Structure formats: structure tokens, C-alpha cells
Coordinates of N, CA and C in Angstrom, one line a residue:
X1432 N -6.1 95.8 83.8 CA -6.0 96.7 82.7 C -5.1 96.1 81.6
X1433 N -5.5 96.3 80.4 CA -4.8 95.7 79.3 C -3.4 96.4 79.0
X1434 N -2.4 95.7 78.8 CA -1.1 96.2 78.5 C -0.9 96.2 76.9
X1435 N -0.3 97.3 76.5 CA 0.0 97.5 75.1 C 1.4 97.5 74.8
X1436 N 1.9 96.8 73.8 CA 3.3 96.9 73.4 C 3.6 98.3 72.9
X1437 N 4.8 98.8 73.3 CA 5.3 100.1 72.8 C 6.7 100.0 72.5
X1438 N 7.1 100.5 71.3 CA 8.5 100.5 70.9 C 8.9 101.9 70.8
X1439 N 10.0 102.3 71.4 CA 10.5 103.7 71.3 C 11.9 103.6 70.6
X1440 N 12.2 104.6 69.8 CA 13.5 104.8 69.2 C 13.9 106.2 69.4
X1441 N 15.1 106.4 70.0 CA 15.6 107.7 70.2 C 17.0 107.8 69.6
X1442 N 17.3 109.0 69.0 CA 18.6 109.2 68.4 C 18.8 110.7 68.0
X1443 N 20.0 111.2 68.0 CA 21.2 110.5 68.4 C 21.4 110.7 69.9
X1444 N 22.0 109.7 70.6 CA 22.2 109.8 72.0 C 23.7 109.5 72.3
X1445 N 24.2 110.1 73.4 CA 25.5 109.8 73.9 C 25.3 108.6 74.9
X1446 N 26.3 107.8 75.3 CA 26.1 106.7 76.2 C 25.5 107.2 77.5
X1447 N 25.9 108.3 78.1 CA 25.3 108.8 79.4 C 23.8 109.1 79.2
X1448 N 23.4 109.6 78.0 CA 22.0 109.9 77.8 C 21.2 108.6 77.7
X1449 N 21.8 107.6 77.1 CA 21.1 106.3 77.1 C 20.7 105.9 78.5
X1450 N 21.7 106.0 79.4 CA 21.5 105.6 80.8 C 20.4 106.5 81.4
X1451 N 20.4 107.8 81.1 CA 19.4 108.7 81.6 C 18.0 108.3 81.1
X1452 N 17.8 107.9 79.9 CA 16.6 107.4 79.4 C 16.1 106.2 80.1
X1453 N 17.0 105.2 80.3 CA 16.6 104.0 81.0 C 16.2 104.3 82.5
X1454 N 16.9 105.2 83.1 CA 16.6 105.6 84.5 C 15.2 106.2 84.6
X1455 N 15.0 107.1 83.6 CA 13.7 107.8 83.6 C 12.5 106.8 83.4
X1456 N 12.7 105.9 82.5 CA 11.6 104.9 82.3 C 11.4 104.1 83.5
X1457 N 12.4 103.7 84.2 CA 12.3 103.0 85.5 C 11.6 103.9 86.5
X1458 N 12.0 105.2 86.6 CA 11.3 106.1 87.5 C 9.8 106.3 87.3
X1459 N 9.5 106.2 86.0 CA 8.1 106.3 85.6 C 7.3 105.0 85.7
X1460 N 8.0 104.0 86.2 CA 7.5 102.6 86.3 C 7.0 102.0 85.0
X1461 N 7.9 102.2 84.0 CA 7.7 101.5 82.7 C 8.8 100.5 82.5
X1462 N 8.6 99.3 82.9 CA 9.6 98.3 82.9 C 10.1 98.0 81.4
X1463 N 11.4 98.0 81.2 CA 11.9 97.8 79.9 C 12.0 96.3 79.6
X1464 N 11.4 95.8 78.6 CA 11.5 94.4 78.2 C 12.8 94.1 77.4
X1465 N 13.2 95.1 76.6 CA 14.4 95.0 75.8 C 14.9 96.4 75.4
X1466 N 16.3 96.5 75.5 CA 16.9 97.8 75.1 C 18.0 97.4 74.2
X1467 N 18.0 98.0 73.0 CA 19.1 97.8 72.0 C 19.8 99.1 71.7
X1468 N 21.1 99.1 71.8 CA 21.9 100.2 71.5 C 22.7 99.9 70.2
X1469 N 22.5 100.9 69.2 CA 23.2 100.7 67.9 C 24.0 102.0 67.6
X1470 N 25.1 101.8 66.9 CA 25.9 102.9 66.5 C 25.1 103.8 65.5
X1471 N 25.3 105.1 65.6 CA 24.6 106.1 64.8 C 25.7 107.1 64.4
X1472 N 25.6 107.6 63.2 CA 26.7 108.5 62.7 C 26.9 109.7 63.7
X1473 N 26.0 110.1 64.5 CA 26.1 111.2 65.4 C 26.1 110.8 66.9
X1474 N 26.2 109.5 67.2 CA 26.1 109.0 68.5 C 25.6 107.6 68.6
X1475 N 24.5 107.3 69.2 CA 23.9 106.0 69.3 C 22.4 106.1 69.1
X1476 N 21.8 105.0 68.6 CA 20.4 104.9 68.5 C 20.0 103.9 69.6
X1477 N 19.0 104.3 70.3 CA 18.4 103.4 71.4 C 17.0 103.0 71.0
X1478 N 16.8 101.7 71.0 CA 15.4 101.2 70.7 C 15.0 100.4 72.0
X1479 N 13.8 100.8 72.5 CA 13.4 100.2 73.8 C 12.0 99.6 73.6
X1480 N 11.8 98.4 74.0 CA 10.5 97.7 74.0 C 9.9 97.7 75.4
X1481 N 8.6 98.1 75.5 CA 7.9 98.2 76.8 C 6.5 97.6 76.6
X1482 N 5.9 97.4 77.7 CA 4.5 97.1 77.7 C 3.9 98.2 78.7
X1483 N 2.9 98.9 78.2 CA 2.4 100.0 79.0 C 0.9 99.9 79.1
X1484 N 0.4 100.6 80.1 CA -1.1 100.7 80.3 C -1.5 102.1 79.9
X1485 N -2.5 102.2 79.0 CA -2.9 103.5 78.6 C -4.0 104.1 79.5
X1486 N -4.6 103.3 80.3 CA -5.8 103.7 81.1 C -6.7 104.5 80.3
X1487 N -7.0 105.7 80.6 CA -7.9 106.5 79.7 C -7.2 107.4 78.7
X1488 N -5.9 107.3 78.6 CA -5.1 108.1 77.7 C -5.2 107.6 76.3
X1489 N -5.1 108.5 75.3 CA -4.9 108.0 73.9 C -3.4 107.8 73.7
X1490 N -3.0 107.0 72.7 CA -1.6 106.7 72.4 C -0.8 108.0 72.2
X1491 N -1.4 109.0 71.5 CA -0.7 110.3 71.3 C -0.5 111.0 72.6
X1492 N -1.5 111.1 73.5 CA -1.3 111.8 74.7 C -0.2 111.2 75.6
X1493 N -0.3 109.8 75.6 CA 0.8 109.1 76.4 C 2.1 109.4 75.8
X1494 N 2.3 109.3 74.5 CA 3.6 109.4 73.8 C 4.1 110.9 74.0
X1495 N 3.2 111.9 73.9 CA 3.7 113.2 74.1 C 4.2 113.5 75.5
X1496 N 3.5 112.9 76.5 CA 3.9 113.1 77.9 C 5.2 112.3 78.1
X1497 N 5.3 111.1 77.6 CA 6.5 110.4 77.8 C 7.7 111.0 77.1
X1498 N 7.5 111.6 75.9 CA 8.6 112.3 75.2 C 9.1 113.5 76.0
X1499 N 8.1 114.2 76.6 CA 8.5 115.4 77.4 C 9.4 114.9 78.6
X1500 N 9.0 113.8 79.2 CA 9.8 113.3 80.4 C 11.2 112.9 79.9
X1501 N 11.3 112.2 78.8 CA 12.6 111.8 78.3 C 13.4 112.9 77.9
X1502 N 12.9 113.9 77.2 CA 13.7 115.1 76.8 C 14.2 115.8 78.1
X1503 N 13.3 115.9 79.1 CA 13.8 116.6 80.4 C 14.9 115.8 81.0
X1504 N 14.8 114.5 81.0 CA 15.8 113.6 81.6 C 17.2 113.7 80.8
X1505 N 17.1 113.8 79.5 CA 18.3 114.0 78.7 C 18.9 115.4 78.8
X1506 N 18.0 116.3 78.9 CA 18.4 117.7 78.9 C 18.5 118.4 77.6
X1507 N 17.9 117.8 76.5 CA 18.0 118.4 75.2 C 17.0 117.6 74.3
X1508 N 16.9 118.1 73.1 CA 16.1 117.5 72.0 C 16.8 116.3 71.4
X1509 N 16.1 115.2 71.2 CA 16.5 114.1 70.3 C 15.3 113.6 69.6
X1510 N 15.4 113.1 68.5 CA 14.3 112.5 67.7 C 13.7 111.3 68.5
X1511 N 12.4 111.2 68.6 CA 11.8 110.1 69.2 C 10.7 109.5 68.3
X1512 N 10.7 108.2 68.1 CA 9.7 107.5 67.3 C 9.0 106.6 68.3
X1513 N 7.7 106.5 68.2 CA 6.9 105.6 69.0 C 6.0 104.7 68.1
X1514 N 6.0 103.5 68.4 CA 5.0 102.6 67.8 C 4.2 101.8 68.8
X1515 N 2.9 102.0 68.8 CA 2.0 101.3 69.7 C 1.3 100.2 68.9
X1516 N 1.3 99.0 69.5 CA 0.5 97.9 68.9 C -0.9 98.0 69.6
X1517 N -1.9 98.3 68.9 CA -3.2 98.4 69.6 C -3.9 97.1 69.8
X1518 N -3.3 96.0 69.4 CA -3.9 94.7 69.7 C -4.9 94.3 68.7
X1519 N -5.1 95.1 67.7 CA -6.1 94.8 66.6 C -5.3 94.1 65.5
X1520 N -5.6 92.9 65.2 CA -4.9 92.1 64.2 C -5.0 92.7 62.8
X1521 N -6.0 93.5 62.5 CA -6.2 94.1 61.2 C -5.6 95.5 61.1
X1522 N -5.1 96.1 62.2 CA -4.6 97.4 62.1 C -3.0 97.4 62.2
X1523 N -2.4 98.4 61.7 CA -1.0 98.5 61.8 C -0.4 99.1 63.0
X1524 N -1.3 99.5 63.9 CA -0.9 100.1 65.2 C -0.8 101.6 65.0
X1525 N -0.2 102.3 65.9 CA -0.1 103.8 65.9 C 1.4 104.2 65.8
X1526 N 1.8 104.9 64.8 CA 3.1 105.4 64.7 C 3.1 106.9 65.0
X1527 N 4.1 107.3 65.8 CA 4.2 108.8 66.1 C 5.7 109.1 66.0
X1528 N 5.9 110.3 65.5 CA 7.3 110.8 65.3 C 7.4 112.2 65.9
X1529 N 8.4 112.4 66.8 CA 8.5 113.7 67.4 C 9.8 114.4 66.9
X1530 N 9.7 115.6 66.4 CA 10.8 116.4 65.9 C 11.0 117.6 66.8
X1531 N 11.9 118.4 66.3 CA 12.3 119.6 67.2 C 11.1 120.6 67.3
X1532 N 10.3 120.7 66.4 CA 9.1 121.6 66.5 C 8.2 121.0 67.6
X1533 N 8.1 119.7 67.7 CA 7.3 119.1 68.8 C 7.9 119.4 70.2
X1534 N 9.2 119.3 70.2 CA 10.0 119.6 71.4 C 9.7 121.0 71.9
X1535 N 9.7 122.0 71.0 CA 9.4 123.4 71.4 C 8.0 123.6 71.8
X1536 N 7.1 122.8 71.3 CA 5.7 122.9 71.7 C 5.4 122.1 73.0
X1537 N 5.9 120.9 73.1 CA 5.5 120.0 74.2 C 6.2 120.4 75.6
X1538 N 7.5 120.8 75.5 CA 8.2 121.1 76.8 C 7.5 122.2 77.6
X1539 N 7.1 123.3 77.0 CA 6.4 124.3 77.8 C 5.0 123.9 78.2
X1540 N 4.4 123.0 77.3 CA 3.0 122.6 77.6 C 2.9 121.7 78.8
X1541 N 3.9 120.8 79.0 CA 3.9 119.9 80.1 C 4.5 120.5 81.4
X1542 N 5.4 121.4 81.3 CA 6.0 122.0 82.5 C 6.4 121.0 83.6
X1543 N 7.1 120.0 83.2 CA 7.5 119.0 84.1 C 8.6 119.5 85.0
X1544 N 8.7 118.9 86.2 CA 9.8 119.2 87.1 C 10.4 117.9 87.6
X1545 N 11.6 118.0 88.0 CA 12.3 116.8 88.6 C 11.9 116.7 90.0
X1546 N 11.7 115.4 90.4 CA 11.3 115.1 91.8 C 12.3 114.4 92.5

């Protein structure tokens, strides 16, 4: 199965929330290639590079599901940006941005539970 580069940016995060994000990605079996922590006026910005398999999912569906998992792990809303490289040299990839309105829509829709 083809792997696709994915870059996530999450902010603002407290240091313990960064650890929660990285643990959740490991739990979901999404190995982190690189994680960068940067100061943010309200906490920290975390940028994570991954390679993921989409199988039959669209980038949007994958990103919505992943965002819901990360929000559940953190325990609150944070802004999440996703960039998928679709492997097409002529395309710019897929950019997705999740705001608080997405949080209110996606969290009840996925009804995730901790295992």
C-alpha cells in the first residue's frame, strides 16, 4: 500500500498536551518521522511529519477521524492543520484546517472512546 506524507500542525498546546498527541499517534500506529515544538504566544505549536496509508479513505475522512482522536487525547479543542502530499508532481496536495466549529461537529459524529 502506498504511503502518503502528512504534516500536522496543532496549536496552542501545553507541554503535557504535546506528549498526549505523540502518545495518541503511536497508539494509532502512525509513526512520527519528525516532531518540532515551537513557542507560541498561548503555549506551543507542534508540527509533526508522518507517512500514512489512506487505504480506501479520502484525505478529508482520514484527517477528520485523526483530528477527533487527537482532540479526545488532549481533552479539548486546539486548531489543527493537515497537509497531505498526494504524490502528484503537478498538484499542491490537500490542505485541511480544523476550527472550533469542526470540533463541535466531529466529536459527536465519531463518538470515540478510550481503550
